[in-house]
Amino acid sequence: MKTAIIGGGAAGFFLAINLKEMTPSCEVTIFEKSKKVLAKVEVSGGGRCNCTNSFAAVRDLSQVYPRGHRLMKRLFKQFDYRDAYAWFERHGVRLVTQDDQCVFPASQDSHTIINLFLAEARRHGITIQTGRKIDSLDELSDYDHVVVTTGGSPREEGLQWLTQKGIAVTPPVPSLFTFSIADEALKALMGTVVEGATAFIPGTTFRATGPLLITHWGMSGPAILKLSSYAARNLHDHQYQMPLAVNWLSRNEAEVQSELQQIIIRHPQKQLTTIRPFDLPTRLWTYLLEKTLGERAQNRWQNLNKKELNRLVNCLCNDGYQIAGRAAFKDEFVTCGGVSLSAVTPHTLESKDRPHLYFAGEVLDIDGITGGFNFQAAWTTAYTVAKAISESE
């Protein structure tokens, strides 16, 4: 039995190794178009490789897989994050779980994962052909099984070689990016982090809570990255020009108003700038006061009239901005879109129209938020295909 794997990334290597473990007699060849394999693994997680997540904070998979969560729920029954964790530890890679539930190799070095994959590929006699681009499935007609693990494509043209064979593809668009915002006063706060902010797009259901980082180009951090993932297609359709609102406190307006009124009662003589409610960073609090009250930001709390109080509450809970574009997130490149899930058999990921053709990894229309979820999708889908091919013989 001969199996060709197109794409020498995370999914391709994990699939090849597991297939050889299940069926040692299978001949496996990985075709990689570039000169280097596992390039994305090397740079992911800032070079540390956030290889999975504990899922301890995940109530529903739709929270972390905006697209493909129903299929992932099904596939997790045969290989989930616990299985992935055990697999790496069994193969000699010790893992650690951070407070945010992200899982990394204890070495904090992505080369630990890369070296494992390369060593296992050598041990199992897996053939690796680099600098070998496959332009047509017809080139691999002498293989019994072909698996596409080419990863996400930023442009639809990158998947044309599949659509030309009649394979349904959902047009790809970027996911997991930061926001450019044309607000110089905000950018002056670069480096400021608010731990529990909620970012949302007004008039939609898209919202995300988490740390928010103000940068020299706009906004970043987990809250923004999650929001970009949830709203990826909508943002693309609007050319990344949409309104953005931030609830800096992740509290409702009634709670915030009550807290501010208590400050007025307790500290009427204090200046607005000298008391920071809710432990907001000093520079951000001053910025929000000046944005809301202008010159009156230097007033005392007792001089805050009802109208100004309402405006301040609204600014804290519904602070408006305009997204002026998207900026890259270097730790993780992810696309929304890919081979349509309706085009594959759910429990094997085999093409419904072309027998013995399979798909795994991000080439499928499955993508997750930041935090190790995309690598977990790669491990799960790759294992699923390896098992399906092994059991087909």
Short mmCIF file of C-alpha atoms in Angstrom, two decimals:
data_model
loop_
_atom_site.label_atom_id
_atom_site.label_comp_id
_atom_site.label_asym_id
_atom_site.label_seq_id
_atom_site.Cartn_x
_atom_site.Cartn_y
_atom_site.Cartn_z
CA MET A 1 0.00 0.00 0.00
CA LYS A 2 1.39 3.39 -1.06
CA THR A 3 0.20 6.68 0.42
CA ALA A 4 1.14 10.17 -0.77
CA ILE A 5 0.82 13.13 1.58
CA ILE A 6 0.85 16.56 -0.05
CA GLY A 7 2.21 19.06 2.47
CA GLY A 8 5.05 18.73 4.96
CA GLY A 9 3.50 20.58 7.86
CA ALA A 10 2.08 19.60 11.23
CA ALA A 11 -0.87 17.59 9.89
CA GLY A 12 1.20 15.88 7.20
CA PHE A 13 3.89 14.62 9.57
CA PHE A 14 1.48 13.61 12.32
CA LEU A 15 -0.57 11.67 9.78
CA ALA A 16 2.45 9.96 8.26
CA ILE A 17 3.85 8.86 11.62
CA ASN A 18 0.52 7.56 12.91
CA LEU A 19 -0.18 5.72 9.67
CA LYS A 20 3.19 3.95 9.90
CA GLU A 21 2.53 3.08 13.54
CA MET A 22 -0.82 1.56 12.58
CA THR A 23 0.33 -0.09 9.34
CA PRO A 24 4.13 -0.51 9.25
CA SER A 25 4.06 -2.07 5.77
CA CYS A 26 2.53 1.05 4.21
CA GLU A 27 4.89 3.10 2.01
CA VAL A 28 4.45 6.77 2.89
CA THR A 29 5.84 9.75 0.97
CA ILE A 30 5.50 13.40 2.02
CA PHE A 31 5.69 15.98 -0.78
CA GLU A 32 6.60 19.53 0.34
CA LYS A 33 6.74 22.36 -2.20
CA SER A 34 9.26 24.46 -0.26
CA LYS A 35 12.81 23.52 0.72
CA LYS A 36 11.91 23.32 4.42
CA VAL A 37 9.36 21.18 6.22
CA LEU A 38 7.43 22.16 9.37
CA ALA A 39 8.17 25.88 8.87
CA LYS A 40 4.91 26.98 10.48
CA VAL A 41 5.50 24.76 13.51
CA GLU A 42 8.88 26.44 14.01
CA VAL A 43 7.50 30.00 14.31
CA SER A 44 4.19 29.24 16.03
CA GLY A 45 3.61 30.45 19.56
CA GLY A 46 6.55 32.82 19.31
CA GLY A 47 8.85 29.89 18.56
CA ARG A 48 7.54 27.86 21.51
CA CYS A 49 4.81 25.87 19.68
CA ASN A 50 1.49 26.07 21.52
CA CYS A 51 0.74 22.46 20.53
CA THR A 52 -2.71 22.06 22.13
CA ASN A 53 -4.96 23.28 24.93
CA SER A 54 -6.36 21.67 28.08
CA PHE A 55 -9.89 22.75 26.99
CA ALA A 56 -10.64 23.24 30.72
CA ALA A 57 -12.22 26.64 30.07
CA VAL A 58 -14.18 25.51 26.99
CA ARG A 59 -17.90 25.00 27.56
CA ASP A 60 -18.78 24.48 23.91
CA LEU A 61 -16.50 23.82 20.93
CA SER A 62 -18.13 26.69 19.01
CA GLN A 63 -16.27 29.02 21.41
CA VAL A 64 -12.94 27.91 20.03
CA TYR A 65 -13.80 26.60 16.55
CA PRO A 66 -15.90 29.29 14.81
CA ARG A 67 -15.98 27.00 11.77
CA GLY A 68 -16.02 23.21 11.99
CA HIS A 69 -17.03 22.78 15.63
CA ARG A 70 -19.70 20.17 14.88
CA LEU A 71 -17.27 17.99 12.95
CA MET A 72 -14.58 18.47 15.61
CA LYS A 73 -17.00 17.30 18.29
CA ARG A 74 -17.56 14.12 16.31
CA LEU A 75 -13.86 13.54 15.59
CA PHE A 76 -12.89 14.14 19.23
CA LYS A 77 -14.63 10.86 20.06
CA GLN A 78 -11.72 9.01 18.44
CA PHE A 79 -8.83 11.43 19.09
CA ASP A 80 -9.06 14.53 21.27
CA TYR A 81 -6.76 16.86 23.21
CA ARG A 82 -6.18 14.27 25.94
CA ASP A 83 -5.08 11.76 23.32
CA ALA A 84 -2.76 14.34 21.75
CA TYR A 85 -1.22 15.17 25.13
CA ALA A 86 -0.65 11.47 25.85
CA TRP A 87 0.76 10.90 22.35
CA PHE A 88 3.46 13.54 22.70
CA GLU A 89 4.42 12.44 26.21
CA ARG A 90 4.55 8.81 25.07
CA HIS A 91 6.94 9.85 22.31
CA GLY A 92 9.27 11.57 24.76
CA VAL A 93 8.06 15.18 24.69
CA ARG A 94 7.18 16.46 28.15
CA LEU A 95 4.38 19.03 28.06
CA VAL A 96 3.35 21.80 30.44
CA THR A 97 -0.02 23.53 30.82
CA GLN A 98 0.01 27.27 31.51
CA ASP A 99 -2.49 29.15 33.67
CA ASP A 100 -4.33 30.18 30.48
CA GLN A 101 -4.69 26.44 29.63
CA CYS A 102 -2.32 26.65 26.65
CA VAL A 103 -0.05 23.59 26.36
CA PHE A 104 3.61 23.88 25.34
CA PRO A 105 6.60 21.56 25.29
CA ALA A 106 8.40 21.90 28.64
CA SER A 107 11.47 22.99 26.68
CA GLN A 108 9.52 26.07 25.49
CA ASP A 109 11.09 25.41 22.09
CA SER A 110 9.22 24.43 18.92
CA HIS A 111 12.28 22.48 17.74
CA THR A 112 11.41 19.84 20.34
CA ILE A 113 8.29 19.02 18.29
CA ILE A 114 10.12 19.35 14.97
CA ASN A 115 12.96 17.08 16.08
CA LEU A 116 10.46 14.48 17.28
CA PHE A 117 8.63 14.46 13.94
CA LEU A 118 11.84 14.24 11.91
CA ALA A 119 13.25 11.47 14.11
CA GLU A 120 10.04 9.45 13.91
CA ALA A 121 9.88 9.95 10.13
CA ARG A 122 13.42 8.57 9.81
CA ARG A 123 12.72 5.69 12.19
CA HIS A 124 9.65 4.64 10.21
CA GLY A 125 11.30 5.05 6.81
CA ILE A 126 8.96 7.82 5.65
CA THR A 127 10.17 9.39 2.40
CA ILE A 128 10.30 13.21 2.40
CA GLN A 129 10.59 15.06 -0.91
CA THR A 130 11.20 18.80 -0.47
CA GLY A 131 11.08 21.35 -3.28
CA ARG A 132 8.43 19.14 -4.87
CA LYS A 133 5.24 20.96 -5.79
CA ILE A 134 2.24 18.87 -6.79
CA ASP A 135 0.19 20.80 -9.36
CA SER A 136 -2.30 18.06 -10.15
CA LEU A 137 -3.64 14.98 -8.42
CA ASP A 138 -2.97 13.13 -11.68
CA GLU A 139 0.76 13.21 -10.83
CA LEU A 140 0.06 10.76 -8.00
CA SER A 141 -2.02 8.21 -9.90
CA ASP A 142 0.30 5.35 -8.90
CA TYR A 143 -0.49 5.84 -5.19
CA ASP A 144 -3.29 3.91 -3.50
CA HIS A 145 -4.22 6.82 -1.24
CA VAL A 146 -3.57 10.56 -1.48
CA VAL A 147 -3.96 12.98 1.42
CA VAL A 148 -3.96 16.76 1.04
CA THR A 149 -2.45 18.52 4.07
CA THR A 150 -1.32 21.74 2.39
CA GLY A 151 -2.58 24.03 5.16
CA GLY A 152 -4.60 27.20 4.79
CA SER A 153 -4.36 29.23 1.61
CA PRO A 154 -4.64 33.04 1.89
CA ARG A 155 -6.04 33.25 -1.65
CA GLU A 156 -8.62 31.22 -3.52
CA GLU A 157 -6.16 30.66 -6.39
CA GLY A 158 -4.11 28.50 -4.04
CA LEU A 159 -6.90 25.93 -4.03
CA GLN A 160 -7.68 26.02 -7.76
CA TRP A 161 -5.88 22.73 -8.37
CA LEU A 162 -8.57 21.15 -6.16
CA THR A 163 -11.59 23.02 -7.53
CA GLN A 164 -10.50 22.02 -11.05
CA LYS A 165 -11.12 18.43 -9.96
CA GLY A 166 -14.63 19.32 -8.81
CA ILE A 167 -13.84 19.51 -5.09
CA ALA A 168 -16.05 22.05 -3.31
CA VAL A 169 -14.07 24.83 -1.62
CA THR A 170 -15.29 27.61 0.67
CA PRO A 171 -13.39 30.75 -0.43
CA PRO A 172 -10.55 31.39 2.05
CA VAL A 173 -10.17 34.66 3.94
CA PRO A 174 -7.72 35.60 6.73
CA SER A 175 -8.50 34.85 10.36
CA LEU A 176 -6.60 35.65 13.59
CA PHE A 177 -5.34 39.17 12.96
CA THR A 178 -5.08 42.44 14.87
CA PHE A 179 -6.89 45.71 14.14
CA SER A 180 -5.45 48.91 12.72
CA ILE A 181 -7.19 51.92 14.27
CA ALA A 182 -6.67 55.52 13.16
CA ASP A 183 -6.63 57.13 16.62
CA GLU A 184 -3.31 58.77 17.47
CA ALA A 185 -4.31 59.49 21.08
CA LEU A 186 -5.09 55.78 21.57
CA LYS A 187 -1.83 54.70 19.95
CA ALA A 188 0.04 56.89 22.44
CA LEU A 189 -1.04 54.31 25.03
CA MET A 190 0.88 51.53 23.26
CA GLY A 191 1.89 48.77 25.65
CA THR A 192 -1.18 49.24 27.85
CA VAL A 193 -2.97 45.98 28.68
CA VAL A 194 -6.50 45.59 30.07
CA GLU A 195 -6.91 42.04 31.34
CA GLY A 196 -10.68 41.58 31.15
CA ALA A 197 -11.99 43.74 28.31
CA THR A 198 -14.80 42.79 25.94
CA ALA A 199 -14.45 43.80 22.29
CA PHE A 200 -17.48 43.64 20.02
CA ILE A 201 -18.79 44.75 16.66
CA PRO A 202 -21.96 46.84 17.17
CA GLY A 203 -25.07 45.53 15.47
CA THR A 204 -23.75 41.96 15.36
CA THR A 205 -23.45 39.03 17.77
CA PHE A 206 -19.66 39.03 17.47
CA ARG A 207 -17.95 39.67 20.81
CA ALA A 208 -14.93 38.34 22.68
CA THR A 209 -13.60 38.80 26.20
CA GLY A 210 -10.00 38.60 27.36
CA PRO A 211 -6.78 40.60 27.63
CA LEU A 212 -6.68 43.55 25.21
CA LEU A 213 -3.38 45.16 24.21
CA ILE A 214 -3.09 48.68 22.81
CA THR A 215 -0.36 48.83 20.15
CA HIS A 216 1.33 51.45 17.97
CA TRP A 217 -1.03 50.46 15.13
CA GLY A 218 -4.26 49.91 17.07
CA MET A 219 -5.41 46.93 19.13
CA SER A 220 -4.23 43.36 19.68
CA GLY A 221 -4.32 40.71 22.39
CA PRO A 222 -6.51 37.61 22.86
CA ALA A 223 -9.82 39.54 22.90
CA ILE A 224 -9.08 41.12 19.50
CA LEU A 225 -7.69 37.93 17.99
CA LYS A 226 -10.77 35.96 19.05
CA LEU A 227 -13.05 38.66 17.67
CA SER A 228 -11.17 38.65 14.35
CA SER A 229 -11.71 34.90 14.15
CA TYR A 230 -15.42 35.01 14.97
CA ALA A 231 -16.06 37.85 12.49
CA ALA A 232 -13.45 36.86 9.87
CA ARG A 233 -15.78 36.64 6.88
CA ASN A 234 -17.86 39.69 7.82
CA LEU A 235 -14.73 41.80 8.26
CA HIS A 236 -13.42 40.60 4.90
CA ASP A 237 -16.73 41.40 3.20
CA HIS A 238 -16.52 44.96 4.60
CA GLN A 239 -12.87 45.40 3.49
CA TYR A 240 -11.85 45.51 7.17
CA GLN A 241 -13.65 48.83 7.64
CA MET A 242 -16.15 48.28 10.45
CA PRO A 243 -17.10 49.90 13.75
CA LEU A 244 -15.60 48.44 16.92
CA ALA A 245 -16.69 48.92 20.52
CA VAL A 246 -14.89 48.05 23.74
CA ASN A 247 -16.36 47.43 27.17
CA TRP A 248 -13.19 48.07 29.15
CA LEU A 249 -14.67 46.55 32.30
CA SER A 250 -16.86 43.71 30.95
CA ARG A 251 -19.59 44.98 33.28
CA ASN A 252 -23.06 46.33 32.59
CA GLU A 253 -23.80 50.06 32.70
CA ALA A 254 -25.91 49.89 35.87
CA GLU A 255 -23.02 48.35 37.83
CA VAL A 256 -20.55 50.90 36.52
CA GLN A 257 -22.86 53.83 37.23
CA SER A 258 -23.42 52.63 40.80
CA GLU A 259 -19.67 52.31 41.39
CA LEU A 260 -18.96 55.82 40.06
CA GLN A 261 -21.75 57.30 42.18
CA GLN A 262 -20.15 55.71 45.24
CA ILE A 263 -16.87 57.43 44.38
CA ILE A 264 -18.68 60.78 44.15
CA ILE A 265 -20.14 60.20 47.63
CA ARG A 266 -16.87 59.02 49.21
CA HIS A 267 -14.36 61.28 47.48
CA PRO A 268 -16.17 64.43 46.29
CA GLN A 269 -13.08 66.65 46.63
CA LYS A 270 -10.74 64.34 44.74
CA GLN A 271 -9.86 65.05 41.13
CA LEU A 272 -11.27 62.67 38.54
CA THR A 273 -7.78 61.73 37.38
CA THR A 274 -6.53 60.74 40.85
CA ILE A 275 -8.98 57.90 41.48
CA ARG A 276 -8.90 54.98 39.06
CA PRO A 277 -12.10 52.92 39.27
CA PHE A 278 -11.93 49.19 38.52
CA ASP A 279 -8.09 49.21 38.53
CA LEU A 280 -7.92 50.59 35.01
CA PRO A 281 -4.38 51.50 33.90
CA THR A 282 -3.68 55.15 34.76
CA ARG A 283 -2.90 56.24 31.20
CA LEU A 284 -6.05 54.60 29.84
CA TRP A 285 -8.25 56.15 32.54
CA THR A 286 -6.85 59.62 31.78
CA TYR A 287 -7.37 59.03 28.04
CA LEU A 288 -11.01 57.97 28.56
CA LEU A 289 -11.68 60.99 30.81
CA GLU A 290 -10.24 63.39 28.25
CA LYS A 291 -12.07 61.66 25.41
CA THR A 292 -15.38 61.97 27.28
CA LEU A 293 -15.06 65.29 29.15
CA GLY A 294 -12.37 67.26 27.34
CA GLU A 295 -11.02 70.06 29.54
CA ARG A 296 -13.42 69.12 32.33
CA ALA A 297 -11.41 65.92 32.85
CA GLN A 298 -9.42 67.93 35.43
CA ASN A 299 -12.54 68.60 37.54
CA ARG A 300 -13.34 67.14 40.93
CA TRP A 301 -15.73 64.21 41.32
CA GLN A 302 -18.37 66.45 42.96
CA ASN A 303 -18.47 68.62 39.81
CA LEU A 304 -19.43 65.69 37.58
CA ASN A 305 -22.99 66.39 36.44
CA LYS A 306 -25.53 63.73 35.50
CA LYS A 307 -25.02 64.11 31.76
CA GLU A 308 -21.24 63.81 32.12
CA LEU A 309 -21.62 60.79 34.39
CA ASN A 310 -23.79 59.05 31.80
CA ARG A 311 -21.26 59.84 29.05
CA LEU A 312 -18.44 58.47 31.17
CA VAL A 313 -20.36 55.26 31.90
CA ASN A 314 -21.09 54.87 28.19
CA CYS A 315 -17.43 55.37 27.34
CA LEU A 316 -16.33 52.73 29.84
CA CYS A 317 -18.89 50.19 28.61
CA ASN A 318 -19.33 51.11 24.95
CA ASP A 319 -16.19 52.90 23.79
CA GLY A 320 -16.42 53.34 20.03
CA TYR A 321 -13.67 53.10 17.39
CA GLN A 322 -13.40 52.51 13.66
CA ILE A 323 -11.42 49.56 12.34
CA ALA A 324 -9.22 50.93 9.56
CA GLY A 325 -7.69 47.67 8.41
CA ARG A 326 -6.15 44.42 9.56
CA ALA A 327 -2.61 43.76 10.71
CA ALA A 328 -0.83 40.41 10.81
CA PHE A 329 -0.49 38.23 13.90
CA LYS A 330 2.98 36.75 13.48
CA ASP A 331 2.64 33.89 15.98
CA GLU A 332 -0.10 32.13 14.04
CA PHE A 333 -1.26 32.38 10.42
CA VAL A 334 -4.76 30.99 10.03
CA THR A 335 -7.39 31.11 7.31
CA CYS A 336 -11.16 30.85 7.44
CA GLY A 337 -12.33 28.66 4.54
CA GLY A 338 -10.93 25.69 2.64
CA VAL A 339 -12.26 22.34 1.43
CA SER A 340 -15.96 22.30 2.25
CA LEU A 341 -16.88 19.92 5.05
CA SER A 342 -19.90 18.84 3.00
CA ALA A 343 -17.45 17.43 0.42
CA VAL A 344 -15.95 14.85 2.81
CA THR A 345 -17.26 11.82 4.67
CA PRO A 346 -17.34 12.97 8.33
CA HIS A 347 -15.81 9.93 10.06
CA THR A 348 -12.96 9.40 7.55
CA LEU A 349 -12.45 12.82 5.88
CA GLU A 350 -12.39 11.05 2.52
CA SER A 351 -13.67 12.91 -0.52
CA LYS A 352 -17.26 11.93 -1.31
CA ASP A 353 -16.60 12.26 -5.05
CA ARG A 354 -13.05 10.91 -5.36
CA PRO A 355 -12.43 7.64 -3.48
CA HIS A 356 -9.03 7.30 -1.75
CA LEU A 357 -8.53 11.09 -1.63
CA TYR A 358 -8.46 12.53 1.90
CA PHE A 359 -7.98 15.90 3.58
CA ALA A 360 -6.50 16.84 6.97
CA GLY A 361 -5.40 19.98 8.76
CA GLU A 362 -6.18 23.54 7.88
CA VAL A 363 -6.86 22.84 4.20
CA LEU A 364 -10.30 21.84 5.53
CA ASP A 365 -12.83 24.54 6.39
CA ILE A 366 -12.00 24.23 10.10
CA ASP A 367 -10.27 26.98 12.02
CA GLY A 368 -9.84 27.86 15.65
CA ILE A 369 -9.02 30.83 17.81
CA THR A 370 -5.53 31.32 19.21
CA GLY A 371 -4.49 29.06 22.07
CA GLY A 372 -3.40 25.75 20.55
CA PHE A 373 -6.77 24.92 19.00
CA ASN A 374 -5.57 24.94 15.39
CA PHE A 375 -2.77 22.49 16.11
CA GLN A 376 -5.27 20.28 17.92
CA ALA A 377 -7.46 20.31 14.81
CA ALA A 378 -4.40 19.24 12.81
CA TRP A 379 -3.64 16.32 15.16
CA THR A 380 -7.28 15.19 15.30
CA THR A 381 -7.96 15.32 11.55
CA ALA A 382 -4.58 13.73 10.73
CA TYR A 383 -5.18 10.86 13.14
CA THR A 384 -8.67 10.37 11.70
CA VAL A 385 -7.30 10.00 8.16
CA ALA A 386 -4.44 7.72 9.26
CA LYS A 387 -6.94 5.44 10.99
CA ALA A 388 -9.28 5.46 7.98
CA ILE A 389 -6.49 4.52 5.55
CA SER A 390 -5.14 1.85 7.90
CA GLU A 391 -8.56 0.27 8.31
CA SER A 392 -9.28 0.38 4.56
CA GLU A 393 -6.71 -2.33 3.88
#
